[in-house]
Amino acid sequence: MSKKVKLETVDNVTIRFAGDSGDGMQLSGGRFTQTSAIMGNDLSTLPDFPAEIRAPAGSLAGVSSFQIHFSSQEIHTPGESPDVLVAMNPAALKVHLKDLIPGGTLIVNKNAFTTKNLKLAGYESDPTEDGSLEDYYSAHFIEMSKLVTRASEGIDLSPKLIDRTKNLCALGVLFWIYDRPLEPTIDWLNKKFKSKPDIIDANVKALHAGYNYGDTAEIFTTKYIVNKAKLPAGKYRNINGTLATCLGLLTAVEKSKLSLTFAGYPITPASNILHTLANWKRFGVKTYQAEDEMAGIGAALGASYGGSLGVTASSGPGIALKGEFLGLAVITELPLVVINVQRGGPSTGLPTKTEQSDLFQAVYGRNGEAPMPVIAASTPGDCYYTAYEACKMAVKYMTPVMMLSDGYLANGSEPWIIPNPDDLGDFDVEFVKENLTDEKYLPYKRNEKTLARGWAIPGTKGLEHRIGGIEKQDVTGDVNYDSDNHEKMVQIRAQKVANIANELPPTEVFGEKKGDLLILSWGSTHGTCKSATESLLSENLKVAHVSIRWISPLPNDLKDILSNYKKVLMPEINTGQFRQMIRAEFLVDAIGLNEVQGKPLGASTIVAKAKEIINER
Amino acid sequence: MSDKPLLKKADFQSDQAIRWCPGCGDYAILAQTQKTFPEITEHKENTVFISGIGCSSRFPYYMNTYGFHTIHGRAPTIACGLKMANPDLSVWLVTGDGDGLSIGGNHMIHLLRRNFDINIMLFNNRIYGLTKGQYSPTSEQGKVTYSTPMGSLDYPFKPTKLALGSEASFVAKTIDKELKHLQAMIKRANDHKGTSFIEIYQNCNIFNDGAFARLTDRDTKEEQLIRLEHGQPLIFGVEKDKGIYLDGTTPKVVKIGKDYSIDDIVVHDEEDRFIGDMLANFTESKEFPEAVGVLYCKERPTYDSLMSAQMEESQKGSKSSKGLDELLNAGDTWEVK
Ligand SMILES: Cc1ncc(C[n+]2csc(CCOP(=O)(O)OP(=O)(O)O)c2C)c(N)n1
Ligand code: SF4
Ligand SMILES: [Mg+2]
């Protein structure tokens, strides 16, 4: 090494890779994530895709990005403003530059700044030429296309294919800056393109070209070291919410010895659950792409009726279509798990963006008095436990359960301690046994403790009985229109759901047990709220954070917890749906912090709002 | 199965009070079903009746088997899920012309093309009974009902044609009043591996009385009905003196005798789609007799058997006891001490 390189240790870095949809930014981000995970950093990621599959190349609509926040400390969010922005074309620069921190590092693929691309992005003059960037950022204009073309000289691939390796060139530059090894990426390339040695060769050369550029170019003078994070001991892997959800479902059926039948209809961002499970036939998982959303939930419910565990997944518009079936599952008291990977609404809304706006739909979105348990996942890895618990309660209480996830949780990732299914406790299931007596089987006879009815599956001798959507007589299950019986059944169904609260563990309070402000969240705002709380606690403010998992029923101890704080702040990515529920339930004057921008909240916004509330007094 | 049935008709009668209008065609269909079942199964616990919503869809409550009265139009979805969970069950789907062809039309066509081993009994009374008499997708154009005081504008479906167009592997038609024929069709549907579609003309004596009178009146019916038998010529009439003749690809009704002999008459072949389509086209036509019996029947692999085969194939040579562990630990992992 001829030049002098300074080494500097930092705790936290946020990098955003941005480029055209075809530029391979998700891949660069994914590889940087994997390498950082192996190096022992804590991390959190946030991919962001355009809604159009093939938006015109170079257009603003076609920009795709991937953000990674990695650290030598425990972190809970994918970060807010990036410290580093990789912009592979003018459109990516235009869309994302406003988020880059002042003085941040900007890495640009100079070769993409053609007249045509500049025009598509709406630039009047070339920002890499007019000096508009250098004053504000540490800007590096790298001729990546040229670098990879030169590096791959002699490889028998079309110029177009070689140009596509520039995402690895960008990755190589970042690996140099953050002092990360290239081997994990090379190993991965070797596996991924096993039968295409030329592709491997070109990509590896591009990766080295980027790394060597960092090494030799005079403009890079500092390498940043982000040390291992002190994470709880254990065996780790990196996981996203979709995979965690699927693993949770599989764990539930392996432990309960039930079979899993998953039926769904493709919809972003839930489809990947179907894709993942479809590959798990060897574990006895049956999957079914139905003709529509109703057929998806219908088939899942039919499977549950037959003694399998029926699961369906969708996003808001599909959940709307499933509504009538949820009512049927409530009244027939069959187990069913319905996963809503929320996205921006209403209607088609923002299909590839995240939002928490289907809470009312989940809790209330059915005709009649149709209470249904609702559980929300808080982090990508938590989707595993949430899915597992949803299955367990569905079976134990003979009820449909709605699991709420969202686009950010489904696609975002974090390091995850690989769980041991044995630690999850028992999950025993018993079907009603055959009845060889002359006594008539009573399908609506209940377990005294849970109020669940028996799971009597077709094929069992002596249990022949009829169920359906018409109100049933208590105990006998016969069709019944009597008013007193109806009211009783309405109450039983509600009590059954409420009973779940009796077996929930005490709610975890992070921070002060009594104080000025409680930050109350549900779902994926967990990480941001926790980060904000950590920061407020470090300033000795009397605050705490509680993250709600079971939204229906709410935990029994929540009322007391709420009474321990002078004020309650509820950040949500909607206009205040959970806040309305909490106000109605507990008569507390909770304050909202609501953003509906299709992206996660920022911790700094919460910190500022919390201080404002505390200082108001 | 032994010659003498182990179960009796009474074994299939539930203790629930039947709530159809007196004189409704549904009674006859229920009675024939209960009567036939002892001949087709010794295990009523393996039989499941699934329905949607409508007068017809109350059916499962009256069968002393397993039963699921679901929601309007969606019975096929539940039936498919059940069949996936347990392919050994004998699954029967009861639906109406509104339930199965209007609100549930989408599920119906997809069930038929997938060919799950499920038997469909579609009670066609050409009216919405339960909601008190609106026209249905099989009502004749111009029908005056509560919702169409000046006559309906909709052009009707021919259900058997829809089924064939949806690639059904078994399509039959029968009539509530044709008791023996109805029993025979139930047995045939039971024997068929794949989705069996039986359209049953059913009289709603309250809202659409006499819709099928020409096919059920003793005086007229033999001139209007052609009873299909595989391998037999398509002849009809009290004297059995009329038949279907093909002029090129155009069917014609001809009189057997002077100009045409029995050898000129088309011989029914259940596996011939061309004949099936032709017979389905006879529905409600002025020119042709109405064809009852099995219009088309040709087995092909069922969805449930294909699914079972894929499941088996995927499990070959896998060490599934380590399965979950293997998946949990897949990809790059690292230890934090
Ligand atoms: C979602 C929904 N929409 C409408 C209805 C009202 N409804 C019940 S039965 C029915 C029509 C039934 O007609 P058909 O299927 O022909 O049955 P039939 O009563 O004639 O046997 C309608 C519209 C309903 N139960 N559910
Ligand atoms: S309304 Fe018609 S179809 Fe319904 S029960 Fe009465 S007669 Fe039968
Ligand atoms: Mg009808």
PDB file of N, CA and C in Angstrom, chain B residues 82-125:
ATOM      1  N   LEU B  82     -60.633 -29.174   2.812  1.00  0.00           N
ATOM      2  CA  LEU B  82     -60.889 -30.409   3.561  1.00  0.00           C
ATOM      3  C   LEU B  82     -60.275 -31.602   2.833  1.00  0.00           C
ATOM      4  N   LYS B  83     -60.441 -31.607   1.532  1.00  0.00           N
ATOM      5  CA  LYS B  83     -59.928 -32.718   0.724  1.00  0.00           C
ATOM      6  C   LYS B  83     -58.390 -32.744   0.752  1.00  0.00           C
ATOM      7  N   MET B  84     -57.781 -31.554   0.829  1.00  0.00           N
ATOM      8  CA  MET B  84     -56.319 -31.516   0.936  1.00  0.00           C
ATOM      9  C   MET B  84     -55.872 -32.084   2.281  1.00  0.00           C
ATOM     10  N   ALA B  85     -56.634 -31.725   3.331  1.00  0.00           N
ATOM     11  CA  ALA B  85     -56.256 -32.185   4.668  1.00  0.00           C
ATOM     12  C   ALA B  85     -56.464 -33.686   4.796  1.00  0.00           C
ATOM     13  N   ASN B  86     -57.532 -34.176   4.210  1.00  0.00           N
ATOM     14  CA  ASN B  86     -57.831 -35.607   4.322  1.00  0.00           C
ATOM     15  C   ASN B  86     -58.449 -36.137   3.031  1.00  0.00           C
ATOM     16  N   PRO B  87     -57.621 -36.589   2.105  1.00  0.00           N
ATOM     17  CA  PRO B  87     -58.104 -37.036   0.797  1.00  0.00           C
ATOM     18  C   PRO B  87     -58.987 -38.281   0.876  1.00  0.00           C
ATOM     19  N   ASP B  88     -58.999 -38.969   2.017  1.00  0.00           N
ATOM     20  CA  ASP B  88     -59.787 -40.193   2.114  1.00  0.00           C
ATOM     21  C   ASP B  88     -61.273 -39.947   2.329  1.00  0.00           C
ATOM     22  N   LEU B  89     -61.632 -38.724   2.661  1.00  0.00           N
ATOM     23  CA  LEU B  89     -63.045 -38.451   2.930  1.00  0.00           C
ATOM     24  C   LEU B  89     -63.846 -38.406   1.637  1.00  0.00           C
ATOM     25  N   SER B  90     -65.121 -38.763   1.761  1.00  0.00           N
ATOM     26  CA  SER B  90     -66.040 -38.647   0.626  1.00  0.00           C
ATOM     27  C   SER B  90     -66.756 -37.303   0.802  1.00  0.00           C
ATOM     28  N   VAL B  91     -66.413 -36.363  -0.077  1.00  0.00           N
ATOM     29  CA  VAL B  91     -66.891 -34.995   0.120  1.00  0.00           C
ATOM     30  C   VAL B  91     -67.969 -34.645  -0.911  1.00  0.00           C
ATOM     31  N   TRP B  92     -69.107 -34.190  -0.419  1.00  0.00           N
ATOM     32  CA  TRP B  92     -70.263 -33.836  -1.253  1.00  0.00           C
ATOM     33  C   TRP B  92     -70.571 -32.366  -1.075  1.00  0.00           C
ATOM     34  N   LEU B  93     -70.790 -31.710  -2.188  1.00  0.00           N
ATOM     35  CA  LEU B  93     -71.035 -30.278  -2.141  1.00  0.00           C
ATOM     36  C   LEU B  93     -72.444 -29.999  -2.646  1.00  0.00           C
ATOM     37  N   VAL B  94     -73.244 -29.345  -1.813  1.00  0.00           N
ATOM     38  CA  VAL B  94     -74.615 -29.028  -2.219  1.00  0.00           C
ATOM     39  C   VAL B  94     -74.723 -27.525  -2.409  1.00  0.00           C
ATOM     40  N   THR B  95     -75.241 -27.126  -3.571  1.00  0.00           N
ATOM     41  CA  THR B  95     -75.290 -25.704  -3.881  1.00  0.00           C
ATOM     42  C   THR B  95     -76.518 -25.398  -4.730  1.00  0.00           C
ATOM     43  N   GLY B  96     -76.820 -24.112  -4.882  1.00  0.00           N
ATOM     44  CA  GLY B  96     -77.967 -23.709  -5.701  1.00  0.00           C
ATOM     45  C   GLY B  96     -77.507 -22.959  -6.937  1.00  0.00           C
ATOM     46  N   ASP B  97     -78.442 -22.566  -7.765  1.00  0.00           N
ATOM     47  CA  ASP B  97     -78.088 -21.852  -8.988  1.00  0.00           C
ATOM     48  C   ASP B  97     -77.551 -20.461  -8.668  1.00  0.00           C
ATOM     49  N   GLY B  98     -78.005 -19.875  -7.568  1.00  0.00           N
ATOM     50  CA  GLY B  98     -77.454 -18.576  -7.165  1.00  0.00           C
ATOM     51  C   GLY B  98     -76.135 -18.775  -6.450  1.00  0.00           C
ATOM     52  N   ASP B  99     -76.137 -19.691  -5.514  1.00  0.00           N
ATOM     53  CA  ASP B  99     -74.952 -19.955  -4.700  1.00  0.00           C
ATOM     54  C   ASP B  99     -73.768 -20.421  -5.560  1.00  0.00           C
ATOM     55  N   GLY B 100     -74.032 -21.360  -6.440  1.00  0.00           N
ATOM     56  CA  GLY B 100     -72.939 -21.993  -7.181  1.00  0.00           C
ATOM     57  C   GLY B 100     -72.571 -21.286  -8.467  1.00  0.00           C
ATOM     58  N   LEU B 101     -73.516 -20.523  -9.034  1.00  0.00           N
ATOM     59  CA  LEU B 101     -73.238 -19.949 -10.356  1.00  0.00           C
ATOM     60  C   LEU B 101     -73.147 -18.430 -10.340  1.00  0.00           C
ATOM     61  N   SER B 102     -73.729 -17.794  -9.312  1.00  0.00           N
ATOM     62  CA  SER B 102     -73.645 -16.340  -9.269  1.00  0.00           C
ATOM     63  C   SER B 102     -72.522 -15.936  -8.317  1.00  0.00           C
ATOM     64  N   ILE B 103     -72.815 -15.876  -7.031  1.00  0.00           N
ATOM     65  CA  ILE B 103     -71.788 -15.404  -6.082  1.00  0.00           C
ATOM     66  C   ILE B 103     -70.595 -16.356  -6.032  1.00  0.00           C
ATOM     67  N   GLY B 104     -70.853 -17.648  -6.256  1.00  0.00           N
ATOM     68  CA  GLY B 104     -69.758 -18.618  -6.155  1.00  0.00           C
ATOM     69  C   GLY B 104     -69.261 -19.113  -7.500  1.00  0.00           C
ATOM     70  N   GLY B 105     -69.617 -18.399  -8.570  1.00  0.00           N
ATOM     71  CA  GLY B 105     -69.244 -18.873  -9.909  1.00  0.00           C
ATOM     72  C   GLY B 105     -67.751 -19.075 -10.080  1.00  0.00           C
ATOM     73  N   ASN B 106     -66.981 -18.164  -9.514  1.00  0.00           N
ATOM     74  CA  ASN B 106     -65.530 -18.274  -9.669  1.00  0.00           C
ATOM     75  C   ASN B 106     -64.989 -19.552  -9.023  1.00  0.00           C
ATOM     76  N   HIS B 107     -65.453 -19.816  -7.805  1.00  0.00           N
ATOM     77  CA  HIS B 107     -64.965 -21.024  -7.135  1.00  0.00           C
ATOM     78  C   HIS B 107     -65.390 -22.275  -7.894  1.00  0.00           C
ATOM     79  N   MET B 108     -66.623 -22.216  -8.430  1.00  0.00           N
ATOM     80  CA  MET B 108     -67.145 -23.378  -9.148  1.00  0.00           C
ATOM     81  C   MET B 108     -66.254 -23.734 -10.340  1.00  0.00           C
ATOM     82  N   ILE B 109     -65.942 -22.759 -11.171  1.00  0.00           N
ATOM     83  CA  ILE B 109     -65.163 -23.092 -12.373  1.00  0.00           C
ATOM     84  C   ILE B 109     -63.760 -23.593 -12.004  1.00  0.00           C
ATOM     85  N   HIS B 110     -63.203 -23.030 -10.954  1.00  0.00           N
ATOM     86  CA  HIS B 110     -61.845 -23.457 -10.586  1.00  0.00           C
ATOM     87  C   HIS B 110     -61.829 -24.836  -9.937  1.00  0.00           C
ATOM     88  N   LEU B 111     -62.893 -25.139  -9.205  1.00  0.00           N
ATOM     89  CA  LEU B 111     -62.996 -26.490  -8.644  1.00  0.00           C
ATOM     90  C   LEU B 111     -63.063 -27.506  -9.788  1.00  0.00           C
ATOM     91  N   LEU B 112     -63.889 -27.187 -10.789  1.00  0.00           N
ATOM     92  CA  LEU B 112     -64.076 -28.126 -11.899  1.00  0.00           C
ATOM     93  C   LEU B 112     -62.778 -28.350 -12.666  1.00  0.00           C
ATOM     94  N   ARG B 113     -62.040 -27.276 -12.939  1.00  0.00           N
ATOM     95  CA  ARG B 113     -60.821 -27.484 -13.729  1.00  0.00           C
ATOM     96  C   ARG B 113     -59.748 -28.179 -12.904  1.00  0.00           C
ATOM     97  N   ARG B 114     -59.730 -27.945 -11.610  1.00  0.00           N
ATOM     98  CA  ARG B 114     -58.705 -28.601 -10.779  1.00  0.00           C
ATOM     99  C   ARG B 114     -58.990 -30.088 -10.617  1.00  0.00           C
ATOM    100  N   ASN B 115     -60.286 -30.413 -10.631  1.00  0.00           N
ATOM    101  CA  ASN B 115     -60.658 -31.821 -10.559  1.00  0.00           C
ATOM    102  C   ASN B 115     -60.307 -32.496  -9.226  1.00  0.00           C
ATOM    103  N   PHE B 116     -60.628 -31.804  -8.132  1.00  0.00           N
ATOM    104  CA  PHE B 116     -60.578 -32.470  -6.819  1.00  0.00           C
ATOM    105  C   PHE B 116     -61.612 -33.595  -6.839  1.00  0.00           C
ATOM    106  N   ASP B 117     -61.388 -34.644  -6.077  1.00  0.00           N
ATOM    107  CA  ASP B 117     -62.358 -35.726  -6.026  1.00  0.00           C
ATOM    108  C   ASP B 117     -63.512 -35.344  -5.094  1.00  0.00           C
ATOM    109  N   ILE B 118     -64.413 -34.528  -5.630  1.00  0.00           N
ATOM    110  CA  ILE B 118     -65.535 -33.976  -4.861  1.00  0.00           C
ATOM    111  C   ILE B 118     -66.790 -34.101  -5.722  1.00  0.00           C
ATOM    112  N   ASN B 119     -67.919 -34.406  -5.095  1.00  0.00           N
ATOM    113  CA  ASN B 119     -69.172 -34.546  -5.850  1.00  0.00           C
ATOM    114  C   ASN B 119     -70.065 -33.338  -5.635  1.00  0.00           C
ATOM    115  N   ILE B 120     -70.468 -32.707  -6.722  1.00  0.00           N
ATOM    116  CA  ILE B 120     -71.288 -31.496  -6.624  1.00  0.00           C
ATOM    117  C   ILE B 120     -72.735 -31.812  -6.990  1.00  0.00           C
ATOM    118  N   MET B 121     -73.667 -31.413  -6.113  1.00  0.00           N
ATOM    119  CA  MET B 121     -75.093 -31.501  -6.447  1.00  0.00           C
ATOM    120  C   MET B 121     -75.610 -30.071  -6.535  1.00  0.00           C
ATOM    121  N   LEU B 122     -75.858 -29.606  -7.754  1.00  0.00           N
ATOM    122  CA  LEU B 122     -76.343 -28.244  -7.925  1.00  0.00           C
ATOM    123  C   LEU B 122     -77.853 -28.262  -8.126  1.00  0.00           C
ATOM    124  N   PHE B 123     -78.567 -27.754  -7.126  1.00  0.00           N
ATOM    125  CA  PHE B 123     -80.033 -27.716  -7.189  1.00  0.00           C
ATOM    126  C   PHE B 123     -80.424 -26.493  -8.000  1.00  0.00           C
ATOM    127  N   ASN B 124     -80.880 -26.744  -9.221  1.00  0.00           N
ATOM    128  CA  ASN B 124     -81.236 -25.617 -10.078  1.00  0.00           C
ATOM    129  C   ASN B 124     -82.749 -25.438 -10.098  1.00  0.00           C
ATOM    130  N   ASN B 125     -83.236 -24.421  -9.363  1.00  0.00           N
ATOM    131  CA  ASN B 125     -84.670 -24.095  -9.413  1.00  0.00           C
ATOM    132  C   ASN B 125     -84.897 -22.823 -10.211  1.00  0.00           C
TER     133      ASN B 125
END
